[in-house]
Coordinates of C-alpha atoms and ligand atoms in Angstrom, one line a residue:
Chain A
X1 CA -48.8 38.3 -9.5
X2 CA -46.3 39.6 -12.1
X3 CA -45.9 43.2 -13.1
X4 CA -47.8 43.0 -16.4
X5 CA -50.9 41.3 -15.0
X6 CA -51.0 43.7 -12.0
X7 CA -51.0 46.6 -14.4
X8 CA -53.8 45.0 -16.3
X9 CA -55.7 44.5 -13.0
X10 CA -55.4 48.1 -12.1
X11 CA -56.4 49.1 -15.6
X12 CA -59.6 47.0 -15.4
X13 CA -60.4 48.4 -11.9
X14 CA -59.8 52.0 -12.9
X15 CA -63.3 52.9 -14.2
X16 CA -64.9 51.5 -11.0
X17 CA -62.4 53.2 -8.8
X18 CA -62.8 56.5 -10.6
X19 CA -66.6 56.4 -10.2
X20 CA -66.2 55.4 -6.5
X21 CA -63.7 58.1 -5.9
X22 CA -65.8 60.8 -7.6
X23 CA -69.2 60.0 -6.1
X24 CA -68.4 58.3 -2.8
X25 CA -64.9 58.9 -1.5
X26 CA -64.7 62.6 -2.4
X27 CA -68.1 63.6 -0.9
X28 CA -67.3 61.4 2.2
X29 CA -64.0 63.2 2.6
X30 CA -65.7 66.5 2.1
X31 CA -68.3 65.7 4.7
X32 CA -65.6 64.8 7.1
X33 CA -63.8 68.1 6.4
X34 CA -67.0 70.1 6.7
X35 CA -67.9 68.5 10.0
X36 CA -65.1 70.7 11.5
X37 CA -66.4 73.9 9.8
X38 CA -69.1 76.4 10.4
X39 CA -70.6 77.0 7.0
X40 CA -72.6 80.1 6.4
X41 CA -76.0 79.4 4.7
X42 CA -76.2 80.5 1.0
X43 CA -72.6 81.4 0.8
X44 CA -69.4 79.6 0.3
X45 CA -67.8 81.1 3.4
X46 CA -66.8 78.8 6.2
X47 CA -64.3 78.7 9.0
X48 CA -62.7 76.1 11.1
X49 CA -64.4 75.5 14.5
X50 CA -62.8 72.2 15.6
X51 CA -65.2 69.9 17.5
X52 CA -67.8 72.6 18.1
X53 CA -70.4 70.9 15.8
X54 CA -70.0 67.7 17.7
X55 CA -70.2 69.4 21.0
X56 CA -73.4 71.1 20.0
X57 CA -74.9 67.8 19.0
X58 CA -73.8 65.9 22.1
X59 CA -75.2 68.6 24.3
X60 CA -78.5 68.7 22.6
X61 CA -81.3 66.7 24.1
X62 CA -83.1 66.8 20.8
X63 CA -80.2 65.0 19.2
X64 CA -80.2 62.3 21.8
X65 CA -83.9 61.9 21.2
X66 CA -83.1 61.1 17.5
X67 CA -80.5 58.6 18.6
X68 CA -83.2 56.9 20.8
X69 CA -85.7 57.0 18.0
X70 CA -83.1 55.5 15.6
X71 CA -82.3 52.6 17.9
X72 CA -86.0 51.8 18.5
X73 CA -86.6 52.0 14.8
X74 CA -83.7 49.6 14.3
X75 CA -85.2 47.2 16.8
X76 CA -88.7 47.5 15.3
X77 CA -87.6 46.9 11.7
X78 CA -84.6 44.5 11.7
X79 CA -85.8 41.8 14.1
X80 CA -89.4 41.5 12.7
X81 CA -88.2 41.6 9.1
X82 CA -85.6 38.9 9.7
X83 CA -88.0 36.6 11.6
X84 CA -90.9 37.0 9.2
X85 CA -88.8 36.6 6.0
X86 CA -86.9 33.6 7.4
X87 CA -90.2 31.9 8.4
X88 CA -91.9 32.6 5.1
X89 CA -88.8 31.4 3.2
X90 CA -88.7 28.2 5.2
X91 CA -92.4 27.6 4.5
X92 CA -92.0 28.3 0.8
X93 CA -88.9 26.1 0.6
X94 CA -90.9 23.2 2.1
X95 CA -93.8 23.8 -0.3
X96 CA -92.4 24.3 -3.7
X97 CA -95.9 24.3 -5.1
X98 CA -96.6 27.7 -3.6
X99 CA -93.2 29.1 -4.3
X100 CA -93.7 30.9 -7.6
X101 CA -97.0 32.6 -6.7
X102 CA -95.9 33.7 -3.3
X103 CA -92.4 34.7 -4.3
X104 CA -94.0 37.2 -6.7
X105 CA -96.5 38.4 -4.1
X106 CA -93.8 39.1 -1.5
X107 CA -91.4 40.6 -4.0
X108 CA -94.0 43.1 -5.3
X109 CA -93.5 45.7 -2.5
X110 CA -89.8 45.7 -3.3
X111 CA -90.5 46.6 -6.9
X112 CA -92.9 49.4 -6.0
X113 CA -91.1 52.8 -5.6
X114 CA -90.8 53.8 -1.9
X115 CA -93.0 56.9 -2.4
X116 CA -95.8 54.8 -4.0
X117 CA -95.5 52.4 -1.1
X118 CA -95.7 55.1 1.4
X119 CA -98.8 56.6 -0.2
X120 CA -100.4 53.2 0.0
X121 CA -99.8 53.1 3.8
X122 CA -101.1 56.7 4.2
X123 CA -104.4 55.3 2.9
X124 CA -104.2 52.3 5.1
X125 CA -103.4 54.3 8.2
X126 CA -105.9 57.1 7.6
X127 CA -107.8 57.4 11.0
X128 CA -111.2 57.9 9.5
X129 CA -111.2 56.5 6.0
X130 CA -108.3 54.0 6.3
X131 CA -108.6 50.3 5.9
X132 CA -106.8 49.5 9.2
X133 CA -109.2 51.4 11.5
X134 CA -112.1 50.1 9.5
X135 CA -111.0 46.6 10.1
X136 CA -110.4 47.3 13.8
X137 CA -113.9 49.0 14.0
X138 CA -115.4 45.8 12.7
X139 CA -113.7 44.0 15.6
X140 CA -115.0 46.6 18.0
X141 CA -111.7 48.3 18.6
X142 CA -111.3 52.0 18.2
X143 CA -108.0 52.5 16.4
X144 CA -105.7 55.5 17.0
X145 CA -104.6 58.1 14.5
X146 CA -101.6 55.9 13.7
X147 CA -99.3 58.4 12.0
X148 CA -100.1 61.3 14.4
X149 CA -100.1 59.5 17.7
X150 CA -96.7 59.8 19.4
X151 CA -97.1 56.3 20.8
X152 CA -97.8 54.6 17.5
X153 CA -96.2 56.7 14.7
X154 CA -92.8 54.9 14.9
X155 CA -94.4 51.5 15.0
X156 CA -96.6 52.4 12.0
X157 CA -93.5 53.6 10.0
X158 CA -91.7 50.4 11.0
X159 CA -94.5 48.2 9.8
X160 CA -94.5 49.9 6.4
X161 CA -90.7 49.5 6.3
X162 CA -90.8 45.8 7.1
X163 CA -93.6 45.2 4.6
X164 CA -91.4 46.7 1.9
X165 CA -88.2 44.9 2.8
X166 CA -89.2 41.3 3.6
X167 CA -89.6 40.4 -0.1
X168 CA -85.9 41.2 -0.7
X169 CA -84.9 39.1 2.3
X170 CA -87.1 36.2 1.3
X171 CA -85.4 36.0 -2.0
X172 CA -82.0 35.7 -0.3
X173 CA -83.2 33.2 2.3
X174 CA -84.9 31.1 -0.4
X175 CA -81.7 31.0 -2.4
X176 CA -79.7 30.0 0.7
X177 CA -82.2 27.3 1.6
X178 CA -82.3 25.9 -1.9
X179 CA -78.5 25.5 -1.8
X180 CA -78.7 23.2 1.2
X181 CA -78.6 19.6 -0.1
X182 CA -81.8 17.7 0.6
X183 CA -79.6 14.7 1.6
X184 CA -78.4 16.5 4.7
X185 CA -81.9 17.0 5.9
X186 CA -82.7 13.4 5.1
X187 CA -79.6 12.2 7.0
X188 CA -80.7 14.2 10.0
X189 CA -84.2 12.8 9.8
X190 CA -82.7 9.3 9.8
X191 CA -80.5 10.3 12.7
X192 CA -83.7 10.9 14.6
X193 CA -84.2 14.6 14.3
X194 CA -87.7 16.1 14.2
X195 CA -88.5 19.0 11.9
X196 CA -87.5 21.6 14.5
X197 CA -84.3 19.8 15.2
X198 CA -83.5 19.5 11.5
X199 CA -84.0 23.3 11.2
X200 CA -82.1 24.1 14.3
X201 CA -79.0 21.8 13.9
X202 CA -78.7 21.5 10.1
X203 CA -80.7 24.2 8.2
X204 CA -79.9 27.2 10.3
X205 CA -76.1 26.6 10.6
X206 CA -75.9 26.1 6.9
X207 CA -77.9 29.2 6.3
X208 CA -75.8 31.3 8.6
X209 CA -73.8 33.0 5.8
X210 CA -77.0 34.2 4.2
X211 CA -78.5 35.1 7.6
X212 CA -75.4 37.1 8.4
X213 CA -75.4 38.9 5.0
X214 CA -79.1 39.7 5.2
X215 CA -78.8 41.1 8.8
X216 CA -75.9 43.3 7.9
X217 CA -77.8 44.7 4.9
X218 CA -81.0 45.1 7.0
X219 CA -79.3 47.0 9.7
X220 CA -77.7 49.4 7.2
X221 CA -80.9 49.8 5.3
X222 CA -82.8 50.5 8.5
X223 CA -80.2 53.1 9.7
X224 CA -80.5 54.8 6.3
X225 CA -84.3 54.8 6.0
X226 CA -85.6 58.1 4.7
X227 CA -88.3 58.0 2.0
X228 CA -91.1 56.4 4.0
X229 CA -90.4 58.7 7.0
X230 CA -90.4 61.8 4.8
X231 CA -93.8 60.9 3.2
X232 CA -95.6 59.3 6.1
X233 CA -94.7 61.6 9.1
X234 CA -92.0 64.1 8.1
X235 CA -90.4 63.1 11.3
X236 CA -93.4 63.9 13.6
X237 CA -95.4 63.8 15.8
X238 CA -93.2 65.6 18.3
X239 CA -90.1 64.2 16.7
X240 CA -91.1 60.6 17.5
X241 CA -90.1 59.5 14.0
X242 CA -87.1 61.8 13.5
X243 CA -84.2 59.4 13.1
X244 CA -80.6 60.4 12.7
X245 CA -80.9 60.4 8.9
X246 CA -84.1 62.4 8.9
X247 CA -82.6 64.9 11.3
X248 CA -79.5 65.2 9.1
X249 CA -81.7 65.9 6.1
X250 CA -83.5 68.7 8.0
X251 CA -80.4 70.3 9.3
X252 CA -78.8 70.1 5.8
X253 CA -81.6 71.0 3.4
X254 CA -84.2 72.7 5.5
X255 CA -82.1 74.7 8.0
X256 CA -79.0 74.8 5.8
X257 CA -76.7 74.1 8.7
X258 CA -74.1 72.3 6.5
X259 CA -71.4 72.0 9.1
X260 CA -73.7 70.5 11.7
X261 CA -75.3 68.2 9.2
X262 CA -71.8 67.0 8.1
X263 CA -70.9 66.0 11.6
X264 CA -74.2 64.2 11.9
X265 CA -73.3 62.3 8.7
X266 CA -69.9 61.4 10.2
X267 CA -71.6 60.2 13.4
X268 CA -74.1 58.1 11.4
X269 CA -71.2 56.6 9.4
X270 CA -69.5 55.8 12.6
X271 CA -72.6 54.1 14.0
X272 CA -73.1 52.0 10.9
X273 CA -69.5 51.0 10.9
X274 CA -69.7 50.1 14.6
X275 CA -72.9 48.1 14.0
X276 CA -71.4 46.2 11.1
X277 CA -68.2 45.5 13.1
X278 CA -70.2 44.2 16.0
X279 CA -72.1 41.9 13.6
X280 CA -68.8 40.6 12.1
X281 CA -67.4 40.0 15.5
X282 CA -70.5 38.1 16.6
X283 CA -70.5 36.1 13.3
X284 CA -67.0 35.0 13.6
X285 CA -67.9 32.0 15.8
X286 CA -71.3 31.3 14.5
X287 CA -71.2 31.6 10.8
X288 CA -70.2 28.5 8.9
X289 CA -68.8 28.9 5.4
X290 CA -69.0 25.6 3.6
Chain B
X1 CA -80.6 -7.5 13.6
X2 CA -83.9 -7.9 11.8
X3 CA -85.5 -9.3 8.8
X4 CA -86.9 -7.0 6.1
X5 CA -90.1 -7.9 4.3
X6 CA -91.0 -6.0 1.1
X7 CA -94.4 -7.0 0.1
X8 CA -95.9 -6.1 -3.3
X9 CA -94.6 -2.5 -3.1
X10 CA -95.4 -0.1 -5.9
X11 CA -94.3 3.5 -6.4
X12 CA -95.6 6.2 -8.7
X13 CA -94.3 9.7 -9.2
X14 CA -97.2 11.4 -10.8
X15 CA -98.2 9.2 -13.7
X16 CA -95.0 7.4 -14.0
X17 CA -94.9 4.0 -12.4
X18 CA -91.3 3.7 -11.1
X19 CA -91.7 0.4 -9.2
X20 CA -94.2 -2.3 -10.2
X21 CA -95.0 -4.7 -7.5
X22 CA -91.7 -5.5 -5.9
X23 CA -91.5 -8.3 -3.3
X24 CA -88.4 -9.2 -1.5
X25 CA -87.7 -11.1 1.7
X26 CA -84.5 -10.4 3.5
X27 CA -83.4 -12.7 6.3
X28 CA -82.0 -11.3 9.5
X29 CA -78.3 -10.7 9.0
X30 CA -78.4 -11.1 5.3
X31 CA -76.4 -8.9 2.9
X32 CA -78.6 -8.2 -0.1
X33 CA -77.2 -6.2 -3.1
X34 CA -79.6 -4.4 -5.5
X35 CA -78.2 -4.0 -9.0
X36 CA -79.8 -2.8 -12.2
X37 CA -79.4 -0.1 -14.9
X38 CA -79.7 3.6 -14.0
X39 CA -83.2 4.7 -13.4
X40 CA -84.6 1.2 -12.6
X41 CA -85.8 2.2 -9.2
X42 CA -83.0 1.0 -6.8
X43 CA -82.7 4.2 -4.8
X44 CA -86.5 4.6 -4.7
X45 CA -86.8 1.1 -3.2
X46 CA -84.1 1.8 -0.7
X47 CA -85.6 5.1 0.3
X48 CA -88.9 3.5 0.9
X49 CA -87.3 1.0 3.3
X50 CA -85.6 4.0 5.0
X51 CA -89.0 5.9 5.2
X52 CA -87.8 8.8 3.1
X53 CA -90.4 7.9 0.4
X54 CA -93.9 6.5 0.9
X55 CA -95.0 3.5 -1.2
X56 CA -98.0 4.0 -3.4
X57 CA -99.1 0.5 -2.6
X58 CA -97.9 -2.5 -0.7
X59 CA -96.2 -3.0 2.7
X60 CA -92.8 -3.0 4.2
X61 CA -92.1 -4.7 7.5
X62 CA -88.9 -4.7 9.6
X63 CA -88.6 -7.3 12.2
X64 CA -92.2 -8.4 11.5
X65 CA -93.4 -5.0 12.4
X66 CA -95.3 -3.1 9.7
X67 CA -93.3 0.2 9.1
X68 CA -94.9 1.2 5.8
X69 CA -95.9 4.7 7.0
X70 CA -93.7 4.9 10.1
X71 CA -91.3 7.9 10.5
X72 CA -87.7 7.1 9.5
X73 CA -86.3 7.7 13.0
X74 CA -88.6 5.0 14.5
X75 CA -87.6 2.3 12.1
X76 CA -84.1 1.6 13.4
X77 CA -82.5 2.0 10.0
X78 CA -79.3 3.8 9.1
X79 CA -78.4 4.9 5.6
X80 CA -75.0 5.7 3.9
X81 CA -75.6 8.1 1.1
X82 CA -73.7 8.3 -2.2
X83 CA -72.4 11.8 -1.4
X84 CA -71.9 10.9 2.2
X85 CA -74.3 13.7 3.4
X86 CA -72.0 14.6 6.3
X87 CA -73.0 17.7 8.3
X88 CA -70.3 20.1 6.9
X89 CA -70.5 22.4 9.9
X90 CA -69.8 19.7 12.5
X91 CA -66.6 18.0 13.4
X92 CA -66.2 14.3 12.7
X93 CA -66.9 13.6 16.3
X94 CA -70.1 15.7 16.3
X95 CA -71.2 14.0 13.1
X96 CA -70.9 10.6 14.8
X97 CA -72.5 11.8 18.0
X98 CA -75.5 13.7 16.4
X99 CA -77.9 10.8 16.2
X100 CA -77.0 9.4 19.6
X101 CA -77.4 12.8 21.3
X102 CA -80.9 13.2 19.7
X103 CA -81.7 9.8 21.0
X104 CA -80.6 10.9 24.5
X105 CA -78.1 8.1 24.9
X106 CA -76.1 8.3 28.0
X107 CA -73.0 10.6 27.6
X108 CA -70.5 7.9 28.6
X109 CA -72.0 5.4 26.3
X110 CA -71.9 8.0 23.4
X111 CA -68.2 8.5 24.1
X112 CA -67.5 4.8 24.2
X113 CA -69.4 4.1 20.9
X114 CA -67.8 7.0 19.1
X115 CA -64.3 6.0 20.1
X116 CA -64.9 2.4 19.2
X117 CA -66.3 3.3 15.7
X118 CA -63.4 5.7 15.2
X119 CA -60.9 3.0 16.1
X120 CA -62.5 0.4 13.9
X121 CA -62.6 2.8 10.9
X122 CA -59.2 4.4 11.6
X123 CA -60.7 7.8 12.2
X124 CA -59.3 8.4 15.7
X125 CA -56.8 11.0 14.5
X126 CA -59.4 12.9 12.6
X127 CA -62.2 13.3 15.2
X128 CA -61.8 17.0 15.6
X129 CA -61.6 17.8 11.8
X130 CA -64.5 19.0 9.8
X131 CA -65.6 17.0 6.8
X132 CA -64.2 19.5 4.4
X133 CA -60.7 18.7 5.7
X134 CA -61.0 14.9 5.0
X135 CA -60.2 12.9 1.9
X136 CA -63.0 11.1 0.0
X137 CA -62.1 7.8 1.6
X138 CA -62.1 9.3 5.1
X139 CA -65.5 11.0 4.5
X140 CA -66.8 7.6 3.4
X141 CA -65.6 6.1 6.7
X142 CA -67.3 8.8 8.7
X143 CA -70.5 8.2 6.9
X144 CA -70.2 4.5 7.7
X145 CA -69.3 5.3 11.3
X146 CA -72.3 7.6 11.7
X147 CA -74.5 4.6 10.6
X148 CA -72.6 2.1 12.9
X149 CA -72.7 4.0 16.2
X150 CA -76.5 4.0 16.1
X151 CA -76.5 0.2 16.1
X152 CA -79.4 0.1 13.7
X153 CA -81.4 -3.0 12.9
X154 CA -80.9 -2.5 9.2
X155 CA -78.1 -0.8 7.2
X156 CA -78.9 0.8 3.9
X157 CA -76.2 1.8 1.4
X158 CA -76.9 3.8 -1.7
X159 CA -73.9 3.4 -4.0
X160 CA -71.6 4.3 -1.1
X161 CA -68.3 3.7 -3.0
X162 CA -69.1 5.2 -6.4
X163 CA -67.3 8.5 -5.6
X164 CA -64.0 6.8 -4.7
X165 CA -61.2 6.0 -7.1
X166 CA -60.7 2.4 -8.1
X167 CA -58.1 1.5 -5.6
X168 CA -59.8 3.0 -2.6
X169 CA -63.0 1.3 -3.8
X170 CA -61.4 -2.1 -3.6
X171 CA -60.1 -1.3 -0.1
X172 CA -63.4 0.0 1.2
X173 CA -65.2 -3.0 -0.3
X174 CA -63.0 -5.3 1.8
X175 CA -63.6 -3.2 4.9
X176 CA -67.4 -3.3 4.4
X177 CA -67.1 -7.0 4.0
X178 CA -65.1 -7.3 7.3
X179 CA -67.5 -5.0 9.1
X180 CA -70.5 -7.0 7.9
X181 CA -68.9 -10.2 9.1
X182 CA -68.2 -8.5 12.5
X183 CA -71.6 -6.9 13.0
X184 CA -73.6 -9.3 10.9
X185 CA -76.3 -6.7 10.5
X186 CA -79.0 -6.9 7.9
X187 CA -77.9 -4.8 5.0
X188 CA -79.3 -3.6 1.7
X189 CA -76.7 -2.3 -0.7
X190 CA -77.3 -0.5 -4.0
X191 CA -74.5 -0.5 -6.5
X192 CA -73.6 -0.3 -10.2
X193 CA -70.4 -2.2 -9.7
X194 CA -70.5 -5.9 -10.7
X195 CA -67.5 -6.8 -8.6
X196 CA -68.9 -5.1 -5.5
X197 CA -72.2 -7.0 -6.0
X198 CA -70.5 -10.4 -6.6
X199 CA -68.1 -10.1 -3.6
X200 CA -70.3 -8.5 -1.0
X201 CA -73.7 -10.1 -1.5
X202 CA -75.2 -13.1 0.1
X203 CA -77.9 -12.6 -2.5
X204 CA -78.1 -10.2 -5.4
X205 CA -81.4 -8.8 -6.6
X206 CA -81.4 -7.7 -10.2
X207 CA -83.9 -4.9 -11.0
X208 CA -85.0 -3.9 -14.4
X209 CA -87.6 -1.2 -15.3
X210 CA -89.1 -1.2 -11.9
X211 CA -89.3 -5.0 -11.5
X212 CA -87.2 -7.6 -9.8
X213 CA -85.9 -9.8 -12.5
X214 CA -84.2 -12.4 -10.4
X215 CA -82.9 -12.8 -6.8
X216 CA -80.3 -15.3 -5.9
X217 CA -76.7 -16.0 -4.8
X218 CA -74.0 -14.4 -7.0
X219 CA -73.1 -17.8 -8.5
X220 CA -76.7 -18.8 -9.1
X221 CA -77.3 -15.6 -11.1
X222 CA -74.1 -16.1 -13.0
X223 CA -74.6 -19.8 -13.8
X224 CA -78.4 -19.9 -14.1
X225 CA -79.8 -16.5 -15.2
X226 CA -83.5 -16.8 -15.6
X227 CA -83.9 -14.0 -18.1
X228 CA -81.9 -12.7 -21.0
X229 CA -81.6 -9.4 -19.1
X230 CA -80.0 -11.0 -16.1
X231 CA -77.7 -13.0 -18.3
X232 CA -76.5 -9.9 -20.1
X233 CA -76.3 -7.8 -17.0
X234 CA -74.3 -10.1 -14.7
X235 CA -70.8 -10.7 -15.8
X236 CA -68.2 -8.4 -17.4
X237 CA -67.8 -8.3 -20.3
X238 CA -71.4 -9.0 -21.1
X239 CA -72.6 -12.4 -22.4
X240 CA -72.5 -12.8 -26.2
X241 CA -75.9 -13.6 -27.7
X242 CA -75.5 -15.7 -30.8
X243 CA -77.6 -15.1 -33.9
X244 CA -77.9 -16.1 -37.5
X245 CA -75.0 -18.2 -38.8
X246 CA -73.4 -18.4 -35.4
X247 CA -76.5 -19.9 -33.9
X248 CA -76.6 -22.3 -36.9
X249 CA -73.1 -23.5 -36.1
X250 CA -74.3 -24.8 -32.8
X251 CA -77.0 -26.9 -34.4
X252 CA -77.3 -30.2 -32.8
X253 CA -75.8 -29.0 -29.6
X254 CA -78.6 -26.6 -28.6
X255 CA -82.2 -26.3 -29.5
X256 CA -83.2 -22.7 -28.8
X257 CA -84.1 -19.5 -30.6
X258 CA -81.2 -17.8 -29.0
X259 CA -78.0 -18.8 -27.2
X260 CA -75.7 -16.9 -24.9
X261 CA -72.0 -17.5 -24.5
X262 CA -69.9 -16.0 -21.8
X263 CA -66.7 -14.4 -23.1
X264 CA -64.6 -16.8 -21.0
X265 CA -66.2 -19.8 -22.7
X266 CA -64.7 -19.0 -26.0
X267 CA -61.3 -20.1 -27.2
X268 CA -59.0 -19.8 -30.1
X269 CA -59.1 -23.0 -32.1
X270 CA -56.9 -25.8 -30.7
X271 CA -56.5 -24.2 -27.3
X272 CA -59.9 -25.2 -25.7
X273 CA -60.3 -27.9 -23.1
X274 CA -63.3 -30.2 -22.6
X275 CA -66.1 -30.5 -25.1
X276 CA -65.8 -27.8 -27.7
X277 CA -67.7 -26.7 -30.7
X278 CA -66.3 -24.9 -33.7
X279 CA -67.9 -21.4 -34.0
X280 CA -66.4 -19.9 -37.0
X281 CA -63.5 -17.9 -38.6
X282 CA -63.3 -14.2 -37.8
X283 CA -61.2 -11.1 -37.9
X284 CA -60.0 -9.5 -34.7
X285 CA -61.3 -5.9 -34.4
X286 CA -59.9 -4.8 -31.0
X287 CA -57.7 -6.3 -28.3
X288 CA -58.0 -5.0 -24.7
X289 CA -55.1 -6.5 -22.8
X290 CA -55.6 -6.5 -19.0
X291 CA -52.4 -8.3 -18.0
X292 CA -52.9 -12.0 -17.6
X293 CA -56.0 -11.9 -19.7
X294 CA -57.4 -9.9 -22.6
X295 CA -60.8 -9.1 -24.0
X296 CA -60.8 -9.8 -27.8
X297 CA -63.5 -8.2 -29.9
X298 CA -64.0 -10.3 -33.1
X299 CA -66.2 -10.1 -36.1
X300 CA -67.5 -13.5 -37.4
X301 CA -70.0 -13.4 -40.3
X302 CA -70.9 -9.8 -39.6
X303 CA -71.6 -10.6 -35.9
X304 CA -69.6 -9.1 -33.2
X305 CA -68.4 -11.2 -30.3
X306 CA -66.3 -10.6 -27.2
X307 CA -63.9 -13.3 -26.0
X308 CA -61.9 -13.4 -22.8
X309 CA -58.6 -15.1 -23.4
X310 CA -56.0 -16.2 -20.8
X311 CA -52.6 -16.4 -22.3
X312 CA -49.2 -14.8 -22.3
X313 CA -49.4 -14.1 -26.0
X314 CA -52.5 -12.5 -27.4
X315 CA -53.4 -12.2 -31.1
X316 CA -53.3 -8.8 -32.7
X317 CA -56.1 -6.7 -34.2
X318 CA -56.5 -7.5 -37.9
X319 CA -55.5 -11.2 -37.5
X320 CA -57.9 -13.8 -38.7
X321 CA -58.5 -16.5 -36.2
X322 CA -60.8 -19.5 -35.6
X323 CA -63.0 -19.6 -32.5
X324 CA -64.3 -22.5 -30.5
X325 CA -66.7 -22.4 -27.5
X326 CA -67.0 -24.9 -24.7
X327 CA -70.3 -26.6 -24.0
X328 CA -70.9 -27.0 -20.4
Ligands
ATP1 N1 -88.9 12.5 -6.6 C1 -89.1 12.0 -7.8 N2 -90.0 12.6 -8.6 C2 -90.2 12.1 -9.9 N3 -89.5 11.0 -10.4 C3 -88.6 10.5 -9.6 C4 -88.3 10.9 -8.3 N4 -87.3 10.2 -7.8 C5 -87.0 9.3 -8.7 N5 -87.8 9.4 -9.8 C6 -87.7 8.6 -11.0 O1 -87.8 7.3 -10.7 C7 -87.0 6.5 -11.5 C8 -86.1 5.6 -10.6 O2 -85.2 6.4 -9.9 P1 -84.2 5.9 -8.9 O3 -83.4 7.0 -8.3 O4 -84.8 4.9 -8.0 O5 -83.2 5.1 -9.9 P2 -81.9 4.3 -9.6 O6 -82.2 2.9 -10.0 O7 -81.4 4.6 -8.2 O8 -80.9 4.9 -10.6 P3 -79.4 5.3 -10.4 O9 -78.7 4.0 -10.6 O10 -79.1 6.2 -11.6 O11 -79.2 5.9 -9.1 C9 -86.2 7.4 -12.4 O12 -86.8 7.4 -13.6 C10 -86.4 8.8 -11.7 O13 -86.4 9.8 -12.7
MG2 MG1 -79.8 5.7 -7.3

């Protein structure tokens, strides 16, 4: 690239870079800096404490509990949401007739604001008047108080999260599936593959870039879930739905422990980075870019 | 090797009748080429033989066994697609092996067949490459190889050479011809290319608007076309159809409402051999020289005519010349 066009490139990038710097890079750097400080509530006074915030966190069983909750939440949301949305997308792709109707149906939850969606689930999960326990009653099962039962609360929040996210994933999977030439599937069929084998040996490998992208985004979304937890359970019962993000929010904006919350943010950032790197590493061999 | 019997097959997509009662018997080992204008239903017919499309009516039998509704993989057919349809995520070797592995063919046998096909097609050096790293001609060969290794009863080709440049097309055409002679497998081959059809076919089937117009050997179709469509479709440049004054000038030699003259049966006055008839005086509109011969577009009495002349000196556009035609 010559000097002139490189100047032009920087010029064109400048607005984006400026916005990113102001709203992403600067706060991130500030968080990093604050994570080594003890900040007094309601004042601007703070002093350097080194790794003390991190030490407090690592020595706190409550914090380890939020790590455990976060990992289970990850497990309960990402895998079901990938499996369900991929299955639905494959079925819709094979039956174009249903596509338009169902695409709208599945995309609807994505369009609803997350607080609206959470309110909806509060009604569904209500132990006495809720639809879910009514349905179970009809089947002769006595349902628990979903959002207040320590054994069920995390699952209940995960279900609401998956419900809201699959529409987004389905759109991506459908786009990926549509871009696979029909001829390839026909060639595989002529080569003797049954429909499972066509899926396993042709469709899935060719969908791998989409699958990779969707899983990375799903993991990040799951690790950053906040709204539905805040409305459905506020982290309870007994901290069973307090994830890293929710704990961070409480430390920062309820307890005003800015320094501690900042180190939690740094840890969360590290965790997301690690998860993404692991995914990239795993993808290296298995993702085929056409 | 197997015979293919297409018996009164029809195909409708919604309300549109794409194929109207097509019947065609293909002998074991025969090479049949389907030609016809775009949209006449060639691919559809081929895909029904493959099992990728169900006929709306009629039957298809391979080797005397009714396969009309049989799954593609049970038919023993292999197809070479226009865009090759190679699996982009697999190496050439895996592309070739895929069908054999699914059929649970013995490992040693797979290796043997893959190597043999690679040798015959000149792909041995490329077995570990992915399709994206191959040239068009090489991809074409892999597609052929993938069909070959399965040792199918019937080969189906849907315009397999149409994505290649002219030179490569000629080369691959010759190779297909050699391969067919070697394997003598029953083949159905769809093409737009006249020369491919004429050189490869034992018999050519000309299709037009969902019907078979005529089936016969290349020379038969060329010399004795049964319909005006076949007459105009077979042969490049197309046959001239004489009208008005031009038809009058033939009076006494032909009794017909219309007469067709192949471009190579027209001559400049005084250069024709054999029995000739004077056609008329006309002005040359365009000369397309092709080396040893040229296509001359002339206007005679407001009718346009194409003539193929063999000479080392061609007339120029704008000249006025006299034309003769030979009567066979
Ligand atoms: N799946 C389909 N649904 C509806 N119409 C179709 C379908 N497949 C083919 N057709 C129609 O059937 C007709 C014949 O198509 P076909 O592909 O057999 O033509 P073709 O002779 O192979 O043409 P070409 O030489 O351009 O490949 C066309 O008018 C096409 O639009
Ligand atoms: Mg076609």
